[in-house]
């Protein structure tokens, strides 16, 4: 199994990795996933092309529907571990924090305006 990529779309394929002695049955599906770490990003898979590069008479005559997928030369399967929950702020939290700060600033400004007007009124009254 050889995985090659053409990131720039120029039909220049670069080998990503190769695994030998891989047995895959027919009528299965390939799944793709990507992770970038702490930063979120979009990954678009534009197209996937699969080719059988080498073939012999033995492969043409065998029934591949009953093959159990395996790759003896591959690394053993790792245990699934969930990503740690980051203590980062979500966009919604930041939005509400900014709205709260704007409301506080407007409230302080309006309060200061009324306080100054009230003091001005009290200074001009003579009893």
PDB file of C-alpha atoms in Angstrom:
ATOM      1  CA  UNK A   1       0.000   0.000   0.000  1.00  0.00           C
ATOM      2  CA  UNK A   2       1.525   3.292  -1.081  1.00  0.00           C
ATOM      3  CA  UNK A   3       0.022   6.683  -0.294  1.00  0.00           C
ATOM      4  CA  UNK A   4       1.070   9.532  -2.571  1.00  0.00           C
ATOM      5  CA  UNK A   5      -0.150  13.117  -2.503  1.00  0.00           C
ATOM      6  CA  UNK A   6      -0.462  15.884  -5.062  1.00  0.00           C
ATOM      7  CA  UNK A   7      -1.004  18.870  -2.803  1.00  0.00           C
ATOM      8  CA  UNK A   8      -0.464  21.535  -5.456  1.00  0.00           C
ATOM      9  CA  UNK A   9      -2.663  19.830  -8.084  1.00  0.00           C
ATOM     10  CA  UNK A  10       0.115  19.789 -10.699  1.00  0.00           C
ATOM     11  CA  UNK A  11      -0.038  16.013 -11.253  1.00  0.00           C
ATOM     12  CA  UNK A  12       3.307  15.648  -9.492  1.00  0.00           C
ATOM     13  CA  UNK A  13       2.827  12.884  -6.937  1.00  0.00           C
ATOM     14  CA  UNK A  14       5.010  12.738  -3.824  1.00  0.00           C
ATOM     15  CA  UNK A  15       5.139   9.562  -1.794  1.00  0.00           C
ATOM     16  CA  UNK A  16       3.738  10.037   1.698  1.00  0.00           C
ATOM     17  CA  UNK A  17       4.324   6.527   3.043  1.00  0.00           C
ATOM     18  CA  UNK A  18       4.468   2.886   2.020  1.00  0.00           C
ATOM     19  CA  UNK A  19       3.342  -0.199   3.918  1.00  0.00           C
ATOM     20  CA  UNK A  20       4.240  -3.630   2.609  1.00  0.00           C
ATOM     21  CA  UNK A  21       2.303  -6.889   2.862  1.00  0.00           C
ATOM     22  CA  UNK A  22      -1.108  -5.236   3.212  1.00  0.00           C
ATOM     23  CA  UNK A  23      -4.193  -7.342   2.462  1.00  0.00           C
ATOM     24  CA  UNK A  24      -7.414  -5.479   1.673  1.00  0.00           C
ATOM     25  CA  UNK A  25     -10.728  -7.010   0.607  1.00  0.00           C
ATOM     26  CA  UNK A  26     -13.042  -5.574  -2.006  1.00  0.00           C
ATOM     27  CA  UNK A  27     -16.166  -3.521  -1.184  1.00  0.00           C
ATOM     28  CA  UNK A  28     -14.663  -1.657   1.762  1.00  0.00           C
ATOM     29  CA  UNK A  29     -14.433   2.077   2.294  1.00  0.00           C
ATOM     30  CA  UNK A  30     -11.527   4.372   3.055  1.00  0.00           C
ATOM     31  CA  UNK A  31     -11.904   6.946   5.825  1.00  0.00           C
ATOM     32  CA  UNK A  32      -9.846  10.093   6.256  1.00  0.00           C
ATOM     33  CA  UNK A  33      -9.222  12.250   9.285  1.00  0.00           C
ATOM     34  CA  UNK A  34      -6.881  15.086  10.133  1.00  0.00           C
ATOM     35  CA  UNK A  35      -5.743  16.866  13.270  1.00  0.00           C
ATOM     36  CA  UNK A  36      -3.793  20.073  13.676  1.00  0.00           C
ATOM     37  CA  UNK A  37      -3.270  20.172  17.442  1.00  0.00           C
ATOM     38  CA  UNK A  38      -4.639  23.110  19.420  1.00  0.00           C
ATOM     39  CA  UNK A  39      -5.507  25.228  16.396  1.00  0.00           C
ATOM     40  CA  UNK A  40      -8.653  24.529  14.464  1.00  0.00           C
ATOM     41  CA  UNK A  41      -8.416  24.301  10.717  1.00  0.00           C
ATOM     42  CA  UNK A  42     -10.404  23.039   7.760  1.00  0.00           C
ATOM     43  CA  UNK A  43      -9.115  20.167   5.678  1.00  0.00           C
ATOM     44  CA  UNK A  44     -10.728  19.669   2.303  1.00  0.00           C
ATOM     45  CA  UNK A  45     -10.241  16.422   0.424  1.00  0.00           C
ATOM     46  CA  UNK A  46     -10.984  17.333  -3.162  1.00  0.00           C
ATOM     47  CA  UNK A  47     -10.760  13.849  -4.629  1.00  0.00           C
ATOM     48  CA  UNK A  48      -9.435  10.365  -3.938  1.00  0.00           C
ATOM     49  CA  UNK A  49      -8.174   8.072  -6.674  1.00  0.00           C
ATOM     50  CA  UNK A  50      -7.224   4.472  -5.992  1.00  0.00           C
ATOM     51  CA  UNK A  51      -5.184   2.365  -8.384  1.00  0.00           C
ATOM     52  CA  UNK A  52      -3.899  -1.167  -8.365  1.00  0.00           C
ATOM     53  CA  UNK A  53      -0.381  -0.723  -9.663  1.00  0.00           C
ATOM     54  CA  UNK A  54       0.783  -4.317  -9.811  1.00  0.00           C
ATOM     55  CA  UNK A  55      -1.317  -7.340 -10.520  1.00  0.00           C
ATOM     56  CA  UNK A  56      -0.671 -11.001 -11.148  1.00  0.00           C
ATOM     57  CA  UNK A  57      -2.828 -13.913 -12.256  1.00  0.00           C
ATOM     58  CA  UNK A  58      -3.187 -15.180  -8.688  1.00  0.00           C
ATOM     59  CA  UNK A  59      -4.893 -11.947  -7.612  1.00  0.00           C
ATOM     60  CA  UNK A  60      -7.321 -12.055 -10.531  1.00  0.00           C
ATOM     61  CA  UNK A  61      -8.488 -15.566  -9.667  1.00  0.00           C
ATOM     62  CA  UNK A  62      -8.871 -15.243  -5.859  1.00  0.00           C
ATOM     63  CA  UNK A  63     -12.109 -14.296  -4.116  1.00  0.00           C
ATOM     64  CA  UNK A  64     -11.195 -11.088  -2.245  1.00  0.00           C
ATOM     65  CA  UNK A  65     -14.588 -10.663  -0.518  1.00  0.00           C
ATOM     66  CA  UNK A  66     -13.625 -13.066   2.277  1.00  0.00           C
ATOM     67  CA  UNK A  67     -10.222 -11.520   3.037  1.00  0.00           C
ATOM     68  CA  UNK A  68      -9.870 -10.077   6.533  1.00  0.00           C
ATOM     69  CA  UNK A  69      -8.014  -6.750   6.342  1.00  0.00           C
ATOM     70  CA  UNK A  70      -4.568  -7.032   7.868  1.00  0.00           C
ATOM     71  CA  UNK A  71      -1.061  -5.671   7.556  1.00  0.00           C
ATOM     72  CA  UNK A  72       1.436  -7.867   9.407  1.00  0.00           C
ATOM     73  CA  UNK A  73       4.272  -5.399   8.848  1.00  0.00           C
ATOM     74  CA  UNK A  74       2.355  -2.416  10.249  1.00  0.00           C
ATOM     75  CA  UNK A  75       2.538  -1.019  13.750  1.00  0.00           C
ATOM     76  CA  UNK A  76       0.066  -2.517  16.232  1.00  0.00           C
ATOM     77  CA  UNK A  77      -3.142  -0.610  16.797  1.00  0.00           C
ATOM     78  CA  UNK A  78      -2.904   2.000  19.545  1.00  0.00           C
ATOM     79  CA  UNK A  79      -5.422   2.528  22.309  1.00  0.00           C
ATOM     80  CA  UNK A  80      -7.847   5.362  21.700  1.00  0.00           C
ATOM     81  CA  UNK A  81      -7.257   8.396  23.905  1.00  0.00           C
ATOM     82  CA  UNK A  82      -9.528  11.414  23.947  1.00  0.00           C
ATOM     83  CA  UNK A  83      -8.009  14.803  23.303  1.00  0.00           C
ATOM     84  CA  UNK A  84      -7.506  16.765  26.512  1.00  0.00           C
ATOM     85  CA  UNK A  85     -10.075  19.462  27.002  1.00  0.00           C
ATOM     86  CA  UNK A  86      -8.345  22.766  26.517  1.00  0.00           C
ATOM     87  CA  UNK A  87      -8.794  25.606  28.929  1.00  0.00           C
ATOM     88  CA  UNK A  88      -8.970  27.987  25.987  1.00  0.00           C
ATOM     89  CA  UNK A  89     -11.772  30.405  25.504  1.00  0.00           C
ATOM     90  CA  UNK A  90     -14.352  29.667  22.883  1.00  0.00           C
ATOM     91  CA  UNK A  91     -15.449  32.351  20.449  1.00  0.00           C
ATOM     92  CA  UNK A  92     -18.837  32.542  22.153  1.00  0.00           C
ATOM     93  CA  UNK A  93     -17.264  33.228  25.568  1.00  0.00           C
ATOM     94  CA  UNK A  94     -15.049  35.949  24.072  1.00  0.00           C
ATOM     95  CA  UNK A  95     -18.071  37.506  22.325  1.00  0.00           C
ATOM     96  CA  UNK A  96     -20.087  37.652  25.553  1.00  0.00           C
ATOM     97  CA  UNK A  97     -17.083  39.036  27.448  1.00  0.00           C
ATOM     98  CA  UNK A  98     -16.711  41.856  24.905  1.00  0.00           C
ATOM     99  CA  UNK A  99     -20.458  42.621  25.037  1.00  0.00           C
ATOM    100  CA  UNK A 100     -20.289  42.666  28.855  1.00  0.00           C
ATOM    101  CA  UNK A 101     -17.317  45.048  28.816  1.00  0.00           C
ATOM    102  CA  UNK A 102     -19.098  47.366  26.360  1.00  0.00           C
ATOM    103  CA  UNK A 103     -22.207  47.413  28.582  1.00  0.00           C
ATOM    104  CA  UNK A 104     -20.074  48.156  31.666  1.00  0.00           C
ATOM    105  CA  UNK A 105     -18.238  50.988  29.871  1.00  0.00           C
ATOM    106  CA  UNK A 106     -21.488  52.524  28.626  1.00  0.00           C
ATOM    107  CA  UNK A 107     -22.999  52.173  32.121  1.00  0.00           C
ATOM    108  CA  UNK A 108     -19.992  53.870  33.736  1.00  0.00           C
ATOM    109  CA  UNK A 109     -20.116  56.673  31.138  1.00  0.00           C
ATOM    110  CA  UNK A 110     -23.844  57.291  31.611  1.00  0.00           C
ATOM    111  CA  UNK A 111     -23.473  57.106  35.416  1.00  0.00           C
ATOM    112  CA  UNK A 112     -20.585  59.597  35.356  1.00  0.00           C
ATOM    113  CA  UNK A 113     -22.603  61.950  33.137  1.00  0.00           C
ATOM    114  CA  UNK A 114     -25.613  61.949  35.493  1.00  0.00           C
ATOM    115  CA  UNK A 115     -23.375  62.284  38.546  1.00  0.00           C
ATOM    116  CA  UNK A 116     -21.628  65.324  37.063  1.00  0.00           C
ATOM    117  CA  UNK A 117     -24.951  66.896  36.042  1.00  0.00           C
ATOM    118  CA  UNK A 118     -26.351  66.299  39.527  1.00  0.00           C
ATOM    119  CA  UNK A 119     -23.290  67.941  41.159  1.00  0.00           C
ATOM    120  CA  UNK A 120     -23.543  70.863  38.737  1.00  0.00           C
ATOM    121  CA  UNK A 121     -27.217  71.291  39.682  1.00  0.00           C
ATOM    122  CA  UNK A 122     -26.443  71.136  43.412  1.00  0.00           C
ATOM    123  CA  UNK A 123     -23.662  73.745  43.099  1.00  0.00           C
ATOM    124  CA  UNK A 124     -25.918  76.277  41.402  1.00  0.00           C
ATOM    125  CA  UNK A 125     -28.803  76.071  43.917  1.00  0.00           C
ATOM    126  CA  UNK A 126     -28.752  78.691  46.597  1.00  0.00           C
ATOM    127  CA  UNK A 127     -31.115  78.425  49.579  1.00  0.00           C
TER     128      UNK A 127
END
